[in-house]
Phi, psi and omega in degrees: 000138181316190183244322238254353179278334173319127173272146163251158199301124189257039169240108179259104164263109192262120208292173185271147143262136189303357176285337246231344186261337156283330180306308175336286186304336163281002185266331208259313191275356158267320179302327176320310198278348181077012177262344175344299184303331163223120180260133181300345172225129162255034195240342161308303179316305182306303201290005199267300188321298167343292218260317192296131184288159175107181194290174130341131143291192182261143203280028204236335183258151179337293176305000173265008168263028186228015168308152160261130208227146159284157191304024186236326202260012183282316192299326191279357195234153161303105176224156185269170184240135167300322171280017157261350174279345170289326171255024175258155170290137198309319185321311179261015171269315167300341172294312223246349164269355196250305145358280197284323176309312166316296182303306152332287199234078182296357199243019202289172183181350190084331225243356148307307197331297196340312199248139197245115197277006189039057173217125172304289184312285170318336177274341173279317185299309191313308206295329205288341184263319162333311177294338182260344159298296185326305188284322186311280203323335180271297181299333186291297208256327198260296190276304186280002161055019168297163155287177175282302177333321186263339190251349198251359192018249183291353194278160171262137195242048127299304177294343187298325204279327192293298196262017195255277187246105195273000184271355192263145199292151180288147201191136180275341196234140197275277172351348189257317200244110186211163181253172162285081163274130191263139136270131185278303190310300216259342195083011193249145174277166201250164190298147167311172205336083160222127160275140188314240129081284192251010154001304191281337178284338160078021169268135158238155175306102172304091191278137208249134180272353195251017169265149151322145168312339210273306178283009187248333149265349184300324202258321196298315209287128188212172181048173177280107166235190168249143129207173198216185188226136185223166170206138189358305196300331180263028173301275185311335186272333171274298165308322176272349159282348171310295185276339163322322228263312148330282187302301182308359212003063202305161185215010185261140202276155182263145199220114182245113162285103189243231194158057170106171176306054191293322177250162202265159138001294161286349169271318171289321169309314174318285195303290184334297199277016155285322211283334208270352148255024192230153152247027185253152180246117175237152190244159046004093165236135187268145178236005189297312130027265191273017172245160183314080176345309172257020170279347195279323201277339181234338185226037192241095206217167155030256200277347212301321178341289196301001189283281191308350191276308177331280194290317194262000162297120165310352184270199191254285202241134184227146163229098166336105198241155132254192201277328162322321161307149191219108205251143199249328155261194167314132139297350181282305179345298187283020185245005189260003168323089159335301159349280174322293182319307190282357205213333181054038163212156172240131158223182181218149170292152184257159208294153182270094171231157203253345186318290168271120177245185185273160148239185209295317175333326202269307199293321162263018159261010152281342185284315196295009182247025181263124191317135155318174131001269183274357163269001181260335185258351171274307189256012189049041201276175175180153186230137191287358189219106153229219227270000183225005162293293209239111158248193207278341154282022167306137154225346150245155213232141180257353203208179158283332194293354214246307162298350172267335177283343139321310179301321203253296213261005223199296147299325163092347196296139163281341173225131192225341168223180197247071179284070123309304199226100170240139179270108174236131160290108213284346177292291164319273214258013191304302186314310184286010164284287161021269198289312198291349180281324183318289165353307181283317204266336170322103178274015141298331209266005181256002164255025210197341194207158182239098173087217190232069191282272204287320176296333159288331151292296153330301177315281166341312177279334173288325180314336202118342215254178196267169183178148190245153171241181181221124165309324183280134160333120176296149177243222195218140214214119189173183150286152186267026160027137160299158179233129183260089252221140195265334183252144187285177235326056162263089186275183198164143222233156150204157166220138177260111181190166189285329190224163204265148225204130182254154125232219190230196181287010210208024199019020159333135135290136177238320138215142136323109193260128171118021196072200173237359169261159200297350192210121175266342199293147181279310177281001209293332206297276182311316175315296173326277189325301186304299178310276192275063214270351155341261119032254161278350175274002165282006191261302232212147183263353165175170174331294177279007187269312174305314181286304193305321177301343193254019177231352189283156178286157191293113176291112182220130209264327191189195190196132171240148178220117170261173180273127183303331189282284197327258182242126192304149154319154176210107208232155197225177189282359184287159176060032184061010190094005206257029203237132175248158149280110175253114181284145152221124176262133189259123169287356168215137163340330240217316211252119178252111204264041187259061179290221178282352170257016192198110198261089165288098164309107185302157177300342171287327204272293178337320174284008190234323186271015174285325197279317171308323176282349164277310163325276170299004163279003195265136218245125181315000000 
């Protein structure tokens, strides 16, 4: 890479000047009307530009040939007249930003992220462009629903799609990158661009080449489904969500996203003849197809997976499971989320522990991924939460989303959401799916977060679009324990267990992350022991007392969510370590405190979620 892409730091944050307040305010009134990009005066624009708070673009992107500069550094610099950005059409304002990048740069690409160069400014600068070709790119091809034909003139938009999104395979024909889909029930592969989905109708998909691929899947894509990434390893853990999905009497069809033959023979075999007693329809669909040989060999690995699960699914709206997960309602239910409805996302929090953070080099490369200057006021780019809604004295919040980017940008914690199960309408929001894989494939940003936890969210707010968190906490879901406490007439409560347990405002339980055994680890029992024989043998008389005890189904008496300022999470050595406590101490003795941080399962219900814990406890 040249030397001359070494960056200087591009965030100059400049205060308003009261003179400075009527531009704001005409800036706030174009982006409302949804006209920013082409402004009726361009001596408003300039001066908006002149005034307007955040960073510099970076001097490598398009949009820095609209810094307002004095008249010695417009002759010394490559500069643009603002009145030609005023008087272009969205069309030719995306030609002359893709335009000038080609031009800039014949070599340019995307396909840095891969590589993490231990330079801050660069590895951030790589990342920062990436993002900001993404959002053009979205305003351009996706919301604005232009062609690649009208808007790419002489560039060739294979390569254009190539170097945009390098995990995707080079290709002469858009139509060449499509996946292979298995129906499990019947064995049959279903016809090329046809969605399962729409079968009885006997449709196939018309594909339009002068569109991008990402709008050409977007319209391909229909109906409701699940899906996941499954391994060798979630044959038994998948046959037992199975039959849960059966018992609950799920009707929405399953989608296992894969990237070439990843499961055996006998795993598929496995599943099939489950299926021929069963009422769930599940699919195989290989994206392999549609990816980069060498992102399949070195960088589509571990969570990244689920990215391909996200994106390369056939459906309009999905919801994301792991195999682990165990849902306690309807699955339909959660696409009926106000939340949801209103935002065409879902996530739910991961348990509040306060232990672990992020460091600052990763917050400030995330910061540096907030739209510029001249890309919020030339092209309206804007993230619906940033560094100047919510600072570091914020204390009150309007939203959760508004406390976890506090939490995260502010605080450093590192886990803050739960993907075990998340709802997005995948249509709606595919390019910041997009933008979240990008994200993910980044190899800083892959020092800085755990797995792709965080990226669900994190995307959304850089893409721009809206997304919802459910205010409560995850808790800890189990039998309930005495808690033993120093002070008299002080009661206390715990439930000890592996897995983190959601409900809603009304404390429903709503799903699990972590299975129905007191231990899902297969091996943890011996592990346990060897380490720690101290230890458990003051527990357990012997090895296999332990493995029986980790294997009984999960007894669940309520669900806590503690207050962390009280008494804090307590994880412990069982189960590899991965099994918490969640304590609650109630102040007065007398007093049953079972509100939002303490859930008793009434005897009807303890009896309904016992029969779902049997269920996934039944042994093939």
């Amino acid at each position: 890479m040249p030397t001359h892409f070494k960056l200087r730091r591009a965030f100059v944050l400049k205060r308003l000047l009261p003179t400075g307040v009527l531009f704001v305010l005409c800036y706030v009134v174009l982006r409302m009307n949804g006209v920013l990009y082409k402004p009726t005066s361009s001596m408003m624009l300039e001066n908006i530009l002149k005034q307007s708070p955040g960073r510099e673009s970076l001097f490598i992107s398009p949009f820095s040939r609209f810094i307002p500069r004095s008249k010695l550094s417009k002759l010394l610099a490559q500069h643009e007249s603002v009145d030609k950005w005023a008087n272009m059409t969205l069309s030719e304002q995306c030609h002359f930003y893709f335009a000038t990048t080609y031009k800039d740069s014949t070599k340019w690409t995307n396909d840095h992220i891969r590589v993490f160069y231990n330079d801050d400014d660069l590895d951030n600068a790589i990342l920062s462009m990436a993002v900001e070709r993404m959002r053009v790119f979205d305003k351009c091809f996706i919301k604005g629903g232009l062609s690649l034909e009208s808007v790419l003139g002489d560039i060739d938009m294979a390569d254009f799609q190539h170097r945009m999104f390098p995990f995707l395979r080079n290709f002469s024909n858009f139509g060449e990158l499509w996946p292979e889909i298995l129906h499990l029930n019947t064995g049959e592969h279903i016809p090329r661009f046809s969605n399962p989905a729409n079968l009885e109708k006997d449709s196939k998909f018309a594909y339009t080449n002068s569109q991008s691929f990402w709008q050409n899947w977007a319209r391909f894509s229909s109906s409701r489904g699940l899906v996941m990434t499954l391994g060798e390893r979630h044959k038994d853990i998948f046959l037992r969500l199975l039959r849960v999905l059966d018992h609950n009497g799920n009707r929405l069809p399953i989608q296992i996203i894969q990237k070439g033959p990843e499961l055996s023979n006998e795993f598929i075999d496995s599943v099939s003849n489950f299926l021929k007693s069963s009422q769930q329809q599940v699919y195989i669909v290989d994206c392999s197809s549609l990816l980069n040989p060498a992102y399949l060999e070195e960088a589509l690995t571990y969570f990244v997976n689920k990215w391909l699960a996200v994106v390369f699914n056939t459906f309009e709206e999905v919801i994301t499971l792991d195999a682990d997960v165990v849902p306690f309602v309807p699955l339909e239910s959660f696409f009926e989320n106000h939340n949801y409805k209103e935002s065409g996302s879902l996530m739910y929090k991961d348990r509040n522990m306060l232990n672990e953070h992020t460091f600052d080099y990763c917050i400030d490369m995330f910061n540096s991924l907030e739209p510029s200057r001249e890309a919020s006021v030339l092209m309206g780019h804007s993230m619906i939460i940033n560094a100047t809604s919510v600072v570091p004295s914020s204390r009150t919040f309007q939203n959760e989303q508004e406390k976890v980017y506090y939490r995260f940008f502010y605080d450093k914690i590192l886990h803050n959401v739960d993907s075990g199960l998340v709802v997005l309408n995948k249509k709606e929001k595919l390019s910041s799916l997009v933008l979240s894989f990008i994200l993910n494939l980044d190899a800083k940003v892959k020092r800085c977060v755990y797995g792709d936890k965080e990226i669900f969210w994190l995307g959304q707010l850089i893409a721009g679009e809206s997304y919802s968190i459910e205010p409560r906490d995850g808790g800890a879901l189990g039998p309930i324990t005495p808690l033993s406490l120093e002070d008299e007439g002080v009661k206390g409560y715990a439930i000890c267990s592996t897995q983190i347990a959601h409900g809603d405002e009304n404390n429903t339980l709503l799903w699990t992350n972590g299975g129905l055994k007191t231990c899902k680890i297969a091996e943890a029992a011996a592990l346990d022991y060897q380490k720690l024989p101290e230890y458990f043998g003051a527990k357990y008389d012997s090895e296999d007392q332990l493995q029986e005890a980790y294997s009984q189904p999960l007894k669940m008496d309520g669900l806590i969510t503690p207050d962390i300022f009280v008494k804090p999470w307590i994880r412990k050595d069982e189960c590899q370590g991965s099994m918490y406590c969640a304590p609650l101490v109630e102040s007065n003795a007398d007093a049953a405190r079972e509100g939002d941080s303490f859930v008793r399962f009434d005897q009807e219900l303890s009896k309904q979620l016992n029969e779902i814990s049997g269920v996934w406890n039944q042994e093939s």
